Amino acid sequence: KWYIIGILALVTIIVLRKLKLLNMITDIINQLPSKGEYQQRNLNSIDRIIIHHSASPAGKFTVQDFARWHIDPNGYLKAPRIAYHFCIEPDGKIYQTNKLTAISWHTINANATGIGIVLNGNFENEQASDAQKKSLKNLIRYLNNKFNKKLTVYGHKEIPGNATACPGRNLKLDEFRNL
């Protein structure tokens, strides 16, 4: 009898944890400015997570600002939508900004196989907040669980062909690799 109660309690805890994380992720895909859609991919092709920083002071700009910059026809990227799949704000709030099937333009040589996650802040000059780091860990665990495999975590600068300091020297990536 106690065995069954224990199993039910464990299942309840697992379900509540998943629901809590799902409630932490706010889908704003259709609320962001866009100029079209990205090419789509099969989810089986995803094998990595690429971490970015916004390279702007934490909280100075919003995810809507990032989306406007990315789609600007006079800007650098000229993308159809924001370049990232997720954005994590300084307070730890997680926004989903693209479908996981979207081959968004966040990292040269890794767009087709990677999920792009940006943390709002400049981690060359400042530290990620504890809330951001906690949310990033939870999001990585969630994605590993969703894909039923361990996705390799990279910083943007670690992918060949990307001349960048992103996600900044102050974000210690090893903290997020073995989750």
PDB file of N, CA and C in Angstrom, residues 83-174:
ATOM      1  N   ALA A  83      15.584  36.501 -33.956  1.00  0.00           N
ATOM      2  CA  ALA A  83      16.537  35.428 -34.263  1.00  0.00           C
ATOM      3  C   ALA A  83      16.553  34.288 -33.241  1.00  0.00           C
ATOM      4  N   TYR A  84      16.007  34.493 -32.058  1.00  0.00           N
ATOM      5  CA  TYR A  84      16.119  33.501 -30.980  1.00  0.00           C
ATOM      6  C   TYR A  84      14.829  32.709 -30.808  1.00  0.00           C
ATOM      7  N   HIS A  85      14.952  31.544 -30.199  1.00  0.00           N
ATOM      8  CA  HIS A  85      13.780  30.737 -29.856  1.00  0.00           C
ATOM      9  C   HIS A  85      13.230  31.113 -28.483  1.00  0.00           C
ATOM     10  N   PHE A  86      14.130  31.547 -27.594  1.00  0.00           N
ATOM     11  CA  PHE A  86      13.728  31.946 -26.241  1.00  0.00           C
ATOM     12  C   PHE A  86      14.507  33.174 -25.822  1.00  0.00           C
ATOM     13  N   CYS A  87      13.885  33.984 -24.959  1.00  0.00           N
ATOM     14  CA  CYS A  87      14.547  35.124 -24.330  1.00  0.00           C
ATOM     15  C   CYS A  87      14.318  35.017 -22.826  1.00  0.00           C
ATOM     16  N   ILE A  88      15.386  35.203 -22.051  1.00  0.00           N
ATOM     17  CA  ILE A  88      15.269  35.177 -20.592  1.00  0.00           C
ATOM     18  C   ILE A  88      15.592  36.569 -20.065  1.00  0.00           C
ATOM     19  N   GLU A  89      14.620  37.152 -19.388  1.00  0.00           N
ATOM     20  CA  GLU A  89      14.745  38.504 -18.846  1.00  0.00           C
ATOM     21  C   GLU A  89      15.516  38.497 -17.523  1.00  0.00           C
ATOM     22  N   PRO A  90      15.998  39.657 -17.074  1.00  0.00           N
ATOM     23  CA  PRO A  90      16.745  39.722 -15.811  1.00  0.00           C
ATOM     24  C   PRO A  90      15.971  39.188 -14.598  1.00  0.00           C
ATOM     25  N   ASP A  91      14.630  39.276 -14.635  1.00  0.00           N
ATOM     26  CA  ASP A  91      13.835  38.747 -13.522  1.00  0.00           C
ATOM     27  C   ASP A  91      13.609  37.241 -13.623  1.00  0.00           C
ATOM     28  N   GLY A  92      14.172  36.612 -14.672  1.00  0.00           N
ATOM     29  CA  GLY A  92      14.051  35.171 -14.857  1.00  0.00           C
ATOM     30  C   GLY A  92      12.894  34.742 -15.733  1.00  0.00           C
ATOM     31  N   LYS A  93      12.060  35.674 -16.135  1.00  0.00           N
ATOM     32  CA  LYS A  93      10.920  35.334 -16.991  1.00  0.00           C
ATOM     33  C   LYS A  93      11.427  34.811 -18.333  1.00  0.00           C
ATOM     34  N   ILE A  94      10.838  33.702 -18.779  1.00  0.00           N
ATOM     35  CA  ILE A  94      11.227  33.071 -20.038  1.00  0.00           C
ATOM     36  C   ILE A  94      10.126  33.325 -21.065  1.00  0.00           C
ATOM     37  N   TYR A  95      10.525  33.860 -22.213  1.00  0.00           N
ATOM     38  CA  TYR A  95       9.600  34.056 -23.322  1.00  0.00           C
ATOM     39  C   TYR A  95       9.993  33.141 -24.472  1.00  0.00           C
ATOM     40  N   GLN A  96       9.028  32.415 -25.014  1.00  0.00           N
ATOM     41  CA  GLN A  96       9.281  31.675 -26.253  1.00  0.00           C
ATOM     42  C   GLN A  96       8.976  32.623 -27.398  1.00  0.00           C
ATOM     43  N   THR A  97       9.956  32.805 -28.289  1.00  0.00           N
ATOM     44  CA  THR A  97       9.870  33.828 -29.322  1.00  0.00           C
ATOM     45  C   THR A  97       9.820  33.257 -30.742  1.00  0.00           C
ATOM     46  N   ASN A  98      10.068  31.978 -30.887  1.00  0.00           N
ATOM     47  CA  ASN A  98       9.964  31.281 -32.168  1.00  0.00           C
ATOM     48  C   ASN A  98       9.561  29.845 -31.899  1.00  0.00           C
ATOM     49  N   LYS A  99       8.896  29.241 -32.858  1.00  0.00           N
ATOM     50  CA  LYS A  99       8.620  27.806 -32.781  1.00  0.00           C
ATOM     51  C   LYS A  99       9.947  27.066 -32.821  1.00  0.00           C
ATOM     52  N   LEU A 100      10.009  25.933 -32.158  1.00  0.00           N
ATOM     53  CA  LEU A 100      11.238  25.137 -32.174  1.00  0.00           C
ATOM     54  C   LEU A 100      11.526  24.588 -33.562  1.00  0.00           C
ATOM     55  N   THR A 101      10.528  24.513 -34.403  1.00  0.00           N
ATOM     56  CA  THR A 101      10.734  24.033 -35.775  1.00  0.00           C
ATOM     57  C   THR A 101      11.354  25.105 -36.675  1.00  0.00           C
ATOM     58  N   ALA A 102      11.395  26.347 -36.206  1.00  0.00           N
ATOM     59  CA  ALA A 102      11.943  27.445 -37.027  1.00  0.00           C
ATOM     60  C   ALA A 102      13.464  27.364 -37.089  1.00  0.00           C
ATOM     61  N   ILE A 103      14.006  27.476 -38.285  1.00  0.00           N
ATOM     62  CA  ILE A 103      15.457  27.586 -38.461  1.00  0.00           C
ATOM     63  C   ILE A 103      15.778  29.083 -38.399  1.00  0.00           C
ATOM     64  N   SER A 104      15.806  29.597 -37.171  1.00  0.00           N
ATOM     65  CA  SER A 104      16.032  31.035 -36.992  1.00  0.00           C
ATOM     66  C   SER A 104      17.518  31.347 -37.142  1.00  0.00           C
ATOM     67  N   TRP A 105      17.804  32.618 -37.382  1.00  0.00           N
ATOM     68  CA  TRP A 105      19.164  33.039 -37.748  1.00  0.00           C
ATOM     69  C   TRP A 105      19.931  33.577 -36.547  1.00  0.00           C
ATOM     70  N   HIS A 106      20.218  32.730 -35.579  1.00  0.00           N
ATOM     71  CA  HIS A 106      20.918  33.176 -34.374  1.00  0.00           C
ATOM     72  C   HIS A 106      22.408  32.857 -34.382  1.00  0.00           C
ATOM     73  N   THR A 107      22.852  31.852 -35.127  1.00  0.00           N
ATOM     74  CA  THR A 107      24.254  31.433 -35.076  1.00  0.00           C
ATOM     75  C   THR A 107      24.682  30.855 -36.420  1.00  0.00           C
ATOM     76  N   ILE A 108      25.640  31.487 -37.068  1.00  0.00           N
ATOM     77  CA  ILE A 108      26.187  30.939 -38.311  1.00  0.00           C
ATOM     78  C   ILE A 108      26.675  29.517 -38.043  1.00  0.00           C
ATOM     79  N   ASN A 109      26.389  28.604 -38.939  1.00  0.00           N
ATOM     80  CA  ASN A 109      26.808  27.204 -38.882  1.00  0.00           C
ATOM     81  C   ASN A 109      26.111  26.371 -37.802  1.00  0.00           C
ATOM     82  N   ALA A 110      25.052  26.892 -37.191  1.00  0.00           N
ATOM     83  CA  ALA A 110      24.334  26.089 -36.191  1.00  0.00           C
ATOM     84  C   ALA A 110      22.829  26.347 -36.191  1.00  0.00           C
ATOM     85  N   ASN A 111      22.329  27.138 -37.122  1.00  0.00           N
ATOM     86  CA  ASN A 111      20.905  27.454 -37.119  1.00  0.00           C
ATOM     87  C   ASN A 111      20.023  26.230 -37.360  1.00  0.00           C
ATOM     88  N   ALA A 112      20.444  25.347 -38.242  1.00  0.00           N
ATOM     89  CA  ALA A 112      19.614  24.192 -38.611  1.00  0.00           C
ATOM     90  C   ALA A 112      19.488  23.173 -37.489  1.00  0.00           C
ATOM     91  N   THR A 113      20.464  23.145 -36.586  1.00  0.00           N
ATOM     92  CA  THR A 113      20.471  22.118 -35.534  1.00  0.00           C
ATOM     93  C   THR A 113      20.380  22.691 -34.123  1.00  0.00           C
ATOM     94  N   GLY A 114      20.331  24.014 -34.000  1.00  0.00           N
ATOM     95  CA  GLY A 114      20.386  24.628 -32.678  1.00  0.00           C
ATOM     96  C   GLY A 114      19.134  25.361 -32.253  1.00  0.00           C
ATOM     97  N   ILE A 115      18.977  25.451 -30.947  1.00  0.00           N
ATOM     98  CA  ILE A 115      17.953  26.280 -30.321  1.00  0.00           C
ATOM     99  C   ILE A 115      18.682  27.494 -29.754  1.00  0.00           C
ATOM    100  N   GLY A 116      18.286  28.683 -30.174  1.00  0.00           N
ATOM    101  CA  GLY A 116      18.921  29.913 -29.716  1.00  0.00           C
ATOM    102  C   GLY A 116      18.215  30.483 -28.495  1.00  0.00           C
ATOM    103  N   ILE A 117      18.977  30.680 -27.417  1.00  0.00           N
ATOM    104  CA  ILE A 117      18.451  31.274 -26.190  1.00  0.00           C
ATOM    105  C   ILE A 117      19.267  32.520 -25.888  1.00  0.00           C
ATOM    106  N   VAL A 118      18.590  33.668 -25.769  1.00  0.00           N
ATOM    107  CA  VAL A 118      19.272  34.914 -25.435  1.00  0.00           C
ATOM    108  C   VAL A 118      18.912  35.322 -24.012  1.00  0.00           C
ATOM    109  N   LEU A 119      19.908  35.757 -23.272  1.00  0.00           N
ATOM    110  CA  LEU A 119      19.700  36.357 -21.965  1.00  0.00           C
ATOM    111  C   LEU A 119      19.842  37.860 -22.125  1.00  0.00           C
ATOM    112  N   ASN A 120      18.894  38.602 -21.604  1.00  0.00           N
ATOM    113  CA  ASN A 120      18.881  40.050 -21.713  1.00  0.00           C
ATOM    114  C   ASN A 120      19.955  40.615 -20.790  1.00  0.00           C
ATOM    115  N   GLY A 121      21.031  41.144 -21.376  1.00  0.00           N
ATOM    116  CA  GLY A 121      22.125  41.723 -20.616  1.00  0.00           C
ATOM    117  C   GLY A 121      23.416  41.665 -21.395  1.00  0.00           C
ATOM    118  N   ASN A 122      24.401  42.408 -20.931  1.00  0.00           N
ATOM    119  CA  ASN A 122      25.718  42.421 -21.565  1.00  0.00           C
ATOM    120  C   ASN A 122      26.707  41.774 -20.605  1.00  0.00           C
ATOM    121  N   PHE A 123      27.021  40.518 -20.847  1.00  0.00           N
ATOM    122  CA  PHE A 123      27.846  39.762 -19.919  1.00  0.00           C
ATOM    123  C   PHE A 123      29.337  39.871 -20.199  1.00  0.00           C
ATOM    124  N   GLU A 124      29.691  40.863 -20.984  1.00  0.00           N
ATOM    125  CA  GLU A 124      31.075  41.326 -21.031  1.00  0.00           C
ATOM    126  C   GLU A 124      31.294  42.309 -19.877  1.00  0.00           C
ATOM    127  N   ASN A 125      30.244  43.068 -19.520  1.00  0.00           N
ATOM    128  CA  ASN A 125      30.357  44.146 -18.531  1.00  0.00           C
ATOM    129  C   ASN A 125      29.602  43.895 -17.244  1.00  0.00           C
ATOM    130  N   GLU A 126      28.694  42.953 -17.227  1.00  0.00           N
ATOM    131  CA  GLU A 126      27.871  42.698 -16.044  1.00  0.00           C
ATOM    132  C   GLU A 126      27.657  41.201 -15.895  1.00  0.00           C
ATOM    133  N   GLN A 127      27.022  40.816 -14.797  1.00  0.00           N
ATOM    134  CA  GLN A 127      26.747  39.418 -14.507  1.00  0.00           C
ATOM    135  C   GLN A 127      25.292  39.104 -14.830  1.00  0.00           C
ATOM    136  N   ALA A 128      25.035  37.886 -15.269  1.00  0.00           N
ATOM    137  CA  ALA A 128      23.649  37.430 -15.393  1.00  0.00           C
ATOM    138  C   ALA A 128      23.062  37.377 -13.983  1.00  0.00           C
ATOM    139  N   SER A 129      21.791  37.692 -13.872  1.00  0.00           N
ATOM    140  CA  SER A 129      21.138  37.638 -12.559  1.00  0.00           C
ATOM    141  C   SER A 129      20.990  36.181 -12.123  1.00  0.00           C
ATOM    142  N   ASP A 130      20.868  35.976 -10.831  1.00  0.00           N
ATOM    143  CA  ASP A 130      20.624  34.622 -10.320  1.00  0.00           C
ATOM    144  C   ASP A 130      19.333  34.062 -10.916  1.00  0.00           C
ATOM    145  N   ALA A 131      18.322  34.916 -11.064  1.00  0.00           N
ATOM    146  CA  ALA A 131      17.050  34.467 -11.643  1.00  0.00           C
ATOM    147  C   ALA A 131      17.239  34.014 -13.091  1.00  0.00           C
ATOM    148  N   GLN A 132      18.056  34.733 -13.862  1.00  0.00           N
ATOM    149  CA  GLN A 132      18.327  34.319 -15.246  1.00  0.00           C
ATOM    150  C   GLN A 132      19.038  32.974 -15.283  1.00  0.00           C
ATOM    151  N   LYS A 133      20.039  32.810 -14.431  1.00  0.00           N
ATOM    152  CA  LYS A 133      20.792  31.553 -14.425  1.00  0.00           C
ATOM    153  C   LYS A 133      19.901  30.389 -14.017  1.00  0.00           C
ATOM    154  N   LYS A 134      19.052  30.598 -13.029  1.00  0.00           N
ATOM    155  CA  LYS A 134      18.131  29.542 -12.600  1.00  0.00           C
ATOM    156  C   LYS A 134      17.165  29.192 -13.728  1.00  0.00           C
ATOM    157  N   SER A 135      16.612  30.210 -14.392  1.00  0.00           N
ATOM    158  CA  SER A 135      15.681  29.960 -15.494  1.00  0.00           C
ATOM    159  C   SER A 135      16.369  29.271 -16.662  1.00  0.00           C
ATOM    160  N   LEU A 136      17.603  29.668 -16.958  1.00  0.00           N
ATOM    161  CA  LEU A 136      18.340  29.017 -18.044  1.00  0.00           C
ATOM    162  C   LEU A 136      18.557  27.543 -17.720  1.00  0.00           C
ATOM    163  N   LYS A 137      18.936  27.237 -16.508  1.00  0.00           N
ATOM    164  CA  LYS A 137      19.113  25.833 -16.115  1.00  0.00           C
ATOM    165  C   LYS A 137      17.798  25.068 -16.259  1.00  0.00           C
ATOM    166  N   ASN A 138      16.711  25.657 -15.779  1.00  0.00           N
ATOM    167  CA  ASN A 138      15.407  24.996 -15.882  1.00  0.00           C
ATOM    168  C   ASN A 138      14.990  24.803 -17.333  1.00  0.00           C
ATOM    169  N   LEU A 139      15.252  25.800 -18.168  1.00  0.00           N
ATOM    170  CA  LEU A 139      14.893  25.698 -19.582  1.00  0.00           C
ATOM    171  C   LEU A 139      15.715  24.617 -20.278  1.00  0.00           C
ATOM    172  N   ILE A 140      16.994  24.546 -19.985  1.00  0.00           N
ATOM    173  CA  ILE A 140      17.840  23.497 -20.576  1.00  0.00           C
ATOM    174  C   ILE A 140      17.343  22.121 -20.141  1.00  0.00           C
ATOM    175  N   ARG A 141      17.032  21.963 -18.858  1.00  0.00           N
ATOM    176  CA  ARG A 141      16.499  20.677 -18.380  1.00  0.00           C
ATOM    177  C   ARG A 141      15.186  20.342 -19.089  1.00  0.00           C
ATOM    178  N   TYR A 142      14.330  21.334 -19.218  1.00  0.00           N
ATOM    179  CA  TYR A 142      13.049  21.137 -19.895  1.00  0.00           C
ATOM    180  C   TYR A 142      13.268  20.681 -21.345  1.00  0.00           C
ATOM    181  N   LEU A 143      14.168  21.345 -22.056  1.00  0.00           N
ATOM    182  CA  LEU A 143      14.422  20.990 -23.457  1.00  0.00           C
ATOM    183  C   LEU A 143      15.043  19.601 -23.571  1.00  0.00           C
ATOM    184  N   ASN A 144      15.981  19.281 -22.687  1.00  0.00           N
ATOM    185  CA  ASN A 144      16.565  17.931 -22.693  1.00  0.00           C
ATOM    186  C   ASN A 144      15.471  16.883 -22.501  1.00  0.00           C
ATOM    187  N   ASN A 145      14.559  17.165 -21.589  1.00  0.00           N
ATOM    188  CA  ASN A 145      13.460  16.244 -21.315  1.00  0.00           C
ATOM    189  C   ASN A 145      12.504  16.168 -22.510  1.00  0.00           C
ATOM    190  N   LYS A 146      12.180  17.313 -23.091  1.00  0.00           N
ATOM    191  CA  LYS A 146      11.264  17.366 -24.234  1.00  0.00           C
ATOM    192  C   LYS A 146      11.806  16.566 -25.414  1.00  0.00           C
ATOM    193  N   PHE A 147      13.112  16.681 -25.655  1.00  0.00           N
ATOM    194  CA  PHE A 147      13.725  15.986 -26.782  1.00  0.00           C
ATOM    195  C   PHE A 147      14.202  14.585 -26.420  1.00  0.00           C
ATOM    196  N   ASN A 148      14.074  14.237 -25.157  1.00  0.00           N
ATOM    197  CA  ASN A 148      14.462  12.922 -24.667  1.00  0.00           C
ATOM    198  C   ASN A 148      15.917  12.592 -24.989  1.00  0.00           C
ATOM    199  N   LYS A 149      16.749  13.635 -24.927  1.00  0.00           N
ATOM    200  CA  LYS A 149      18.193  13.469 -25.118  1.00  0.00           C
ATOM    201  C   LYS A 149      18.886  14.693 -24.533  1.00  0.00           C
ATOM    202  N   LYS A 150      20.153  14.542 -24.275  1.00  0.00           N
ATOM    203  CA  LYS A 150      20.938  15.653 -23.752  1.00  0.00           C
ATOM    204  C   LYS A 150      21.420  16.502 -24.922  1.00  0.00           C
ATOM    205  N   LEU A 151      20.934  17.725 -24.984  1.00  0.00           N
ATOM    206  CA  LEU A 151      21.372  18.657 -26.022  1.00  0.00           C
ATOM    207  C   LEU A 151      22.687  19.287 -25.579  1.00  0.00           C
ATOM    208  N   THR A 152      23.642  19.393 -26.483  1.00  0.00           N
ATOM    209  CA  THR A 152      24.934  19.993 -26.162  1.00  0.00           C
ATOM    210  C   THR A 152      24.770  21.507 -26.057  1.00  0.00           C
ATOM    211  N   VAL A 153      25.342  22.082 -25.010  1.00  0.00           N
ATOM    212  CA  VAL A 153      25.238  23.529 -24.771  1.00  0.00           C
ATOM    213  C   VAL A 153      26.522  24.215 -25.230  1.00  0.00           C
ATOM    214  N   TYR A 154      26.353  25.233 -26.074  1.00  0.00           N
ATOM    215  CA  TYR A 154      27.465  26.036 -26.583  1.00  0.00           C
ATOM    216  C   TYR A 154      27.186  27.511 -26.312  1.00  0.00           C
ATOM    217  N   GLY A 155      28.242  28.273 -26.218  1.00  0.00           N
ATOM    218  CA  GLY A 155      28.129  29.716 -26.318  1.00  0.00           C
ATOM    219  C   GLY A 155      28.249  30.082 -27.786  1.00  0.00           C
ATOM    220  N   HIS A 156      27.617  31.170 -28.182  1.00  0.00           N
ATOM    221  CA  HIS A 156      27.651  31.627 -29.577  1.00  0.00           C
ATOM    222  C   HIS A 156      29.085  31.651 -30.108  1.00  0.00           C
ATOM    223  N   LYS A 157      30.007  32.163 -29.295  1.00  0.00           N
ATOM    224  CA  LYS A 157      31.397  32.317 -29.736  1.00  0.00           C
ATOM    225  C   LYS A 157      32.103  30.982 -29.968  1.00  0.00           C
ATOM    226  N   GLU A 158      31.550  29.887 -29.475  1.00  0.00           N
ATOM    227  CA  GLU A 158      32.198  28.578 -29.595  1.00  0.00           C
ATOM    228  C   GLU A 158      31.897  27.866 -30.912  1.00  0.00           C
ATOM    229  N   ILE A 159      30.988  28.405 -31.686  1.00  0.00           N
ATOM    230  CA  ILE A 159      30.648  27.794 -32.970  1.00  0.00           C
ATOM    231  C   ILE A 159      31.554  28.396 -34.040  1.00  0.00           C
ATOM    232  N   PRO A 160      32.303  27.565 -34.758  1.00  0.00           N
ATOM    233  CA  PRO A 160      33.197  28.085 -35.802  1.00  0.00           C
ATOM    234  C   PRO A 160      32.454  28.976 -36.803  1.00  0.00           C
ATOM    235  N   GLY A 161      33.125  30.050 -37.206  1.00  0.00           N
ATOM    236  CA  GLY A 161      32.551  30.983 -38.163  1.00  0.00           C
ATOM    237  C   GLY A 161      31.870  32.182 -37.524  1.00  0.00           C
ATOM    238  N   ASN A 162      31.890  32.261 -36.193  1.00  0.00           N
ATOM    239  CA  ASN A 162      31.233  33.349 -35.474  1.00  0.00           C
ATOM    240  C   ASN A 162      32.279  34.184 -34.736  1.00  0.00           C
ATOM    241  N   ALA A 163      32.582  35.355 -35.270  1.00  0.00           N
ATOM    242  CA  ALA A 163      33.566  36.261 -34.661  1.00  0.00           C
ATOM    243  C   ALA A 163      32.827  37.151 -33.668  1.00  0.00           C
ATOM    244  N   THR A 164      32.704  36.664 -32.426  1.00  0.00           N
ATOM    245  CA  THR A 164      31.931  37.364 -31.414  1.00  0.00           C
ATOM    246  C   THR A 164      32.440  37.000 -30.019  1.00  0.00           C
ATOM    247  N   ALA A 165      32.152  37.838 -29.057  1.00  0.00           N
ATOM    248  CA  ALA A 165      32.443  37.536 -27.652  1.00  0.00           C
ATOM    249  C   ALA A 165      31.212  36.928 -26.969  1.00  0.00           C
ATOM    250  N   CYS A 166      30.115  36.851 -27.672  1.00  0.00           N
ATOM    251  CA  CYS A 166      28.825  36.385 -27.148  1.00  0.00           C
ATOM    252  C   CYS A 166      28.932  34.934 -26.665  1.00  0.00           C
ATOM    253  N   PRO A 167      28.428  34.646 -25.503  1.00  0.00           N
ATOM    254  CA  PRO A 167      27.573  35.404 -24.597  1.00  0.00           C
ATOM    255  C   PRO A 167      28.301  36.191 -23.514  1.00  0.00           C
ATOM    256  N   GLY A 168      29.523  36.577 -23.750  1.00  0.00           N
ATOM    257  CA  GLY A 168      30.249  37.409 -22.795  1.00  0.00           C
ATOM    258  C   GLY A 168      31.114  36.615 -21.843  1.00  0.00           C
ATOM    259  N   ARG A 169      32.185  37.239 -21.422  1.00  0.00           N
ATOM    260  CA  ARG A 169      33.168  36.554 -20.556  1.00  0.00           C
ATOM    261  C   ARG A 169      32.652  36.263 -19.155  1.00  0.00           C
ATOM    262  N   ASN A 170      31.620  36.966 -18.705  1.00  0.00           N
ATOM    263  CA  ASN A 170      31.121  36.783 -17.342  1.00  0.00           C
ATOM    264  C   ASN A 170      30.064  35.700 -17.201  1.00  0.00           C
ATOM    265  N   LEU A 171      29.627  35.111 -18.294  1.00  0.00           N
ATOM    266  CA  LEU A 171      28.677  34.002 -18.215  1.00  0.00           C
ATOM    267  C   LEU A 171      29.474  32.709 -18.327  1.00  0.00           C
ATOM    268  N   LYS A 172      29.552  32.000 -17.233  1.00  0.00           N
ATOM    269  CA  LYS A 172      30.346  30.769 -17.160  1.00  0.00           C
ATOM    270  C   LYS A 172      29.526  29.595 -17.687  1.00  0.00           C
ATOM    271  N   LEU A 173      29.794  29.184 -18.909  1.00  0.00           N
ATOM    272  CA  LEU A 173      28.976  28.196 -19.605  1.00  0.00           C
ATOM    273  C   LEU A 173      29.029  26.810 -18.984  1.00  0.00           C
ATOM    274  N   ASP A 174      30.127  26.473 -18.313  1.00  0.00           N
ATOM    275  CA  ASP A 174      30.216  25.140 -17.708  1.00  0.00           C
ATOM    276  C   ASP A 174      29.104  24.896 -16.683  1.00  0.00           C
TER     277      ASP A 174
END
